[in-house]
Amino acid sequence: MAGEGGSAATGSCASRHGTSSSTLGRLRCGIDLVRVADVAECVARYGERYLRRVYTEREMRDCFGPAAGVVLQRLAARFAAKEAAFKVLEVDREPPAWTDVEVRRLPSGACALELRGRARALADEQGLGELAVSLTHEGDVALAVSVACVAGQEPGESRDWSVRRWQ
Amino acid sequence: MAMTDRIREAISSQGRLRTPVSELADDDDLYRHGLTSHATVGLMLELEDQFGVEFPDAYLVKATFESVSSIADALTKLGAAEA
């Protein structure tokens, strides 16, 4: 598969929050899969409006590089990464914009997530540190996984976390 | 054309459902019939084009797009014309 690098997250729940099992944070994981053809249709049909609604300037620069053939795959992988991050963030009634989660490509080739606005606030409220991400694409499919560690106890299990979960 | 019929046209165009939208009731859950996260974006943009509105970020939750009825409610709140 044509990955765009693994996660750039460092450390672990244990190293960040202590080594005793009683102080280990709980992991949160989110995943999303996107058909590249669906992204292609949105780009063709809605053009700039679609791109600016979903992707940051940096992401578009990263995607529209010299390797034109993989532009749509890269966009699809970034959309999947944003949705995977939303699942980790357990987005509720005040959702972030898609552009509040930015996929950054590091010099090493790994990818990292930059949170801002409502996405950053949600992460801080829930005691999440860094959200790690890994992207891959092959043919007509792009996929991303995001993982984060929750400091201390999880919020109550009764939390309504269904709204931004499209599926 | 009624608002719900126009919404059904947008869903048919961009929703990529497994079930023809003509077979769904207004309150049926579109996500249970195959609406994906990315298809929701296409549906949102199509609705914006068809109804001349813009969905603010606060509306970009599953509850807004989960049925023909919920979409109609959202469009009405955004001031979309009925016909």
Coordinates of C-alpha atoms in Angstrom, one line a residue:
Chain A
M1 CA 0.0 0.0 0.0
A2 CA 1.1 3.5 -0.7
G3 CA 1.4 4.8 2.8
E4 CA 2.3 8.4 3.6
G5 CA 4.3 7.5 6.6
G6 CA 3.4 6.2 9.9
S7 CA 2.6 8.2 13.0
A8 CA 5.0 10.8 14.3
A9 CA 3.6 10.5 17.9
T10 CA 6.2 9.8 20.5
G11 CA 6.0 8.2 23.9
S12 CA 3.3 6.0 25.3
C13 CA 0.5 6.2 27.8
A14 CA 2.9 4.7 30.3
S15 CA 5.7 7.1 29.7
R16 CA 3.5 10.1 29.6
H17 CA 1.3 9.3 32.6
G18 CA 3.4 7.1 34.7
T19 CA 4.5 3.5 34.6
S20 CA 2.2 2.1 37.1
S21 CA -0.7 0.2 35.5
S22 CA -3.1 2.2 37.8
T23 CA -2.0 5.4 36.2
L24 CA -2.1 4.3 32.6
G25 CA -4.5 6.3 30.5
R26 CA -7.0 4.6 28.3
L27 CA -6.4 4.5 24.6
R28 CA -8.9 5.9 22.1
C29 CA -8.8 4.8 18.5
G30 CA -10.6 6.1 15.4
I31 CA -10.6 4.8 11.8
D32 CA -12.1 5.9 8.6
L33 CA -12.0 4.7 5.0
V34 CA -12.7 6.8 1.9
R35 CA -13.2 5.9 -1.7
V36 CA -10.9 8.0 -3.9
A37 CA -13.6 8.1 -6.6
D38 CA -15.9 9.9 -4.2
V39 CA -13.3 12.6 -3.6
A40 CA -12.7 12.9 -7.3
E41 CA -16.4 13.5 -7.9
C42 CA -16.6 16.2 -5.3
V43 CA -13.5 17.9 -6.7
A44 CA -14.9 17.8 -10.2
R45 CA -18.4 18.9 -9.1
Y46 CA -17.8 21.4 -6.4
G47 CA -14.1 22.4 -7.0
E48 CA -12.7 25.1 -4.8
R49 CA -15.7 25.2 -2.6
Y50 CA -15.2 21.5 -1.6
L51 CA -11.5 21.9 -1.2
R52 CA -11.6 25.0 1.0
R53 CA -14.4 23.6 3.2
V54 CA -12.5 20.5 4.0
Y55 CA -8.7 21.0 3.6
T56 CA -6.3 23.6 4.8
E57 CA -3.9 25.5 2.6
R58 CA -1.0 23.4 3.9
E59 CA -2.8 20.2 3.1
M60 CA -3.6 21.3 -0.4
R61 CA 0.0 22.3 -0.9
D62 CA 1.1 18.9 0.3
C63 CA -1.4 17.1 -1.9
F64 CA -0.9 19.1 -5.1
G65 CA 2.7 18.4 -5.4
P66 CA 4.7 17.3 -8.4
A67 CA 3.3 13.8 -8.3
A68 CA -0.1 14.7 -9.8
G69 CA -1.3 11.1 -10.1
V70 CA -1.7 10.7 -6.4
V71 CA -3.4 14.1 -5.6
L72 CA -6.8 12.5 -5.1
Q73 CA -5.5 9.6 -3.1
R74 CA -3.7 12.1 -0.8
L75 CA -6.9 14.2 -0.4
A76 CA -8.9 11.1 0.4
A77 CA -6.4 9.9 3.0
R78 CA -6.5 13.3 4.7
F79 CA -10.3 13.3 4.8
A80 CA -10.1 9.8 6.4
A81 CA -7.6 11.2 8.9
K82 CA -9.9 14.0 9.9
E83 CA -12.8 11.7 10.4
A84 CA -10.6 9.3 12.3
A85 CA -9.6 12.2 14.6
F86 CA -13.2 13.2 15.1
K87 CA -14.0 9.7 16.3
V88 CA -11.1 9.9 18.8
L89 CA -12.3 13.4 19.9
E90 CA -15.8 12.0 20.5
V91 CA -17.2 15.0 18.8
D92 CA -20.5 16.1 20.2
R93 CA -22.9 19.0 19.8
E94 CA -20.3 21.6 19.0
P95 CA -18.4 20.0 16.2
P96 CA -15.1 21.3 14.8
A97 CA -14.7 22.3 11.2
W98 CA -12.8 19.8 9.0
T99 CA -10.1 22.4 8.7
D100 CA -9.6 22.4 12.5
V101 CA -7.8 19.1 12.1
E102 CA -4.8 19.4 9.8
V103 CA -2.6 16.6 8.5
R104 CA 1.0 17.7 8.5
R105 CA 3.7 15.9 6.6
L106 CA 7.0 15.9 8.4
P107 CA 10.5 15.9 6.9
S108 CA 10.8 12.2 8.0
G109 CA 7.9 11.3 5.8
A110 CA 5.7 10.6 8.8
C111 CA 2.4 12.4 9.2
A112 CA 1.1 14.2 12.3
L113 CA -2.1 15.9 13.3
E114 CA -2.3 19.6 14.2
L115 CA -5.4 20.5 16.1
R116 CA -6.8 24.0 16.3
G117 CA -10.0 25.8 17.3
R118 CA -12.8 23.5 18.5
A119 CA -10.8 20.4 17.8
R120 CA -8.0 21.6 20.1
A121 CA -10.5 22.6 22.7
L122 CA -12.1 19.1 22.7
A123 CA -8.8 17.4 23.0
D124 CA -7.9 19.6 26.0
E125 CA -11.2 19.2 27.7
Q126 CA -10.9 15.4 27.5
G127 CA -7.3 15.3 28.6
L128 CA -6.1 14.0 25.3
G129 CA -2.5 14.8 24.4
E130 CA -1.2 14.3 20.9
L131 CA -3.4 12.5 18.4
A132 CA -1.2 10.1 16.4
V133 CA -2.2 9.3 12.9
S134 CA -1.3 6.9 10.1
L135 CA -2.5 7.2 6.5
T136 CA -2.4 4.8 3.6
H137 CA -3.9 4.6 0.1
E138 CA -4.0 2.0 -2.6
G139 CA -6.0 2.2 -5.8
D140 CA -9.4 3.6 -5.1
V141 CA -9.2 3.3 -1.3
A142 CA -7.7 5.5 1.3
L143 CA -7.6 4.8 5.0
A144 CA -6.5 6.5 8.2
V145 CA -6.2 5.5 11.8
S146 CA -5.8 7.9 14.8
V147 CA -4.9 7.0 18.3
A148 CA -4.7 9.1 21.5
C149 CA -4.2 8.4 25.2
V150 CA -6.6 9.8 27.7
A151 CA -5.0 11.1 30.8
G152 CA -6.6 9.7 34.0
Q153 CA -10.1 8.4 34.0
E154 CA -12.4 8.5 31.0
P155 CA -15.5 10.7 31.3
G156 CA -18.7 8.9 32.3
E157 CA -19.9 6.2 30.0
S158 CA -23.2 8.0 29.6
R159 CA -21.7 10.6 27.4
D160 CA -23.6 11.1 24.1
W161 CA -20.9 10.7 21.6
S162 CA -22.9 9.6 18.6
V163 CA -23.6 12.8 16.8
R164 CA -20.5 13.5 14.6
R165 CA -20.0 9.7 14.1
W166 CA -21.5 9.4 10.7
Q167 CA -21.4 5.7 10.8
Chain B
M1 CA -41.6 20.8 -5.9
A2 CA -41.9 20.1 -2.2
M3 CA -38.8 20.6 0.0
T4 CA -38.6 16.9 0.8
D5 CA -38.7 16.0 -2.9
R6 CA -35.8 18.3 -3.6
I7 CA -33.9 16.8 -0.6
R8 CA -34.5 13.4 -2.1
E9 CA -33.1 14.5 -5.4
A10 CA -29.9 15.7 -3.6
I11 CA -29.7 12.4 -1.7
S12 CA -30.1 10.5 -4.9
S13 CA -27.4 12.5 -6.6
Q14 CA -24.8 12.5 -3.7
G15 CA -25.8 10.1 -1.0
R16 CA -24.6 6.9 -2.6
L17 CA -27.1 4.9 -0.6
R18 CA -27.4 1.1 -1.0
T19 CA -31.2 1.6 -1.0
P20 CA -33.0 3.8 -3.6
V21 CA -34.1 6.9 -1.7
S22 CA -37.6 6.5 -3.3
E23 CA -37.9 3.4 -1.0
L24 CA -37.1 5.2 2.2
A25 CA -39.5 7.0 4.5
D26 CA -38.8 10.6 5.5
D27 CA -37.7 9.4 9.0
D28 CA -35.5 6.4 7.9
D29 CA -31.9 6.6 9.0
L30 CA -29.8 7.4 5.9
Y31 CA -26.6 6.2 7.7
R32 CA -28.1 2.8 8.1
H33 CA -28.7 2.7 4.3
G34 CA -25.1 3.5 3.4
L35 CA -24.5 7.2 3.8
T36 CA -20.8 7.6 4.5
S37 CA -18.8 10.4 6.2
H38 CA -17.5 11.7 2.8
A39 CA -20.8 11.3 1.0
T40 CA -22.3 13.6 3.7
V41 CA -19.9 16.3 2.5
G42 CA -21.1 15.9 -1.1
L43 CA -24.7 15.9 0.1
M44 CA -24.2 19.0 2.2
L45 CA -22.6 20.9 -0.8
E46 CA -25.4 19.7 -3.1
L47 CA -28.1 20.9 -0.6
E48 CA -26.3 24.2 -0.4
D49 CA -26.4 24.6 -4.1
Q50 CA -30.0 23.5 -4.4
F51 CA -31.4 25.6 -1.6
G52 CA -29.0 28.6 -1.6
V53 CA -27.9 28.2 2.0
E54 CA -24.6 27.5 3.8
F55 CA -24.5 25.0 6.6
P56 CA -22.5 26.5 9.5
D57 CA -20.1 24.3 11.3
A58 CA -22.5 23.8 14.2
Y59 CA -24.8 21.9 11.8
L60 CA -22.2 19.5 10.7
V61 CA -23.2 16.6 12.9
K62 CA -24.8 13.3 12.1
A63 CA -28.1 14.4 13.5
T64 CA -28.5 17.0 10.8
F65 CA -28.2 14.6 7.9
E66 CA -29.6 11.4 9.3
S67 CA -33.0 11.5 7.5
V68 CA -35.0 13.5 5.0
S69 CA -36.9 15.0 7.9
S70 CA -33.9 16.1 9.8
I71 CA -32.4 17.7 6.7
A72 CA -35.7 19.5 6.1
D73 CA -35.7 20.8 9.7
A74 CA -32.1 22.1 9.3
L75 CA -32.9 23.7 6.0
T76 CA -35.9 25.4 7.4
K77 CA -33.9 26.8 10.3
L78 CA -31.4 28.1 7.8
G79 CA -34.1 29.9 6.0
A80 CA -34.4 27.8 2.8
A81 CA -37.5 28.4 0.8
E82 CA -40.1 25.7 0.8
A83 CA -40.4 25.6 -3.0

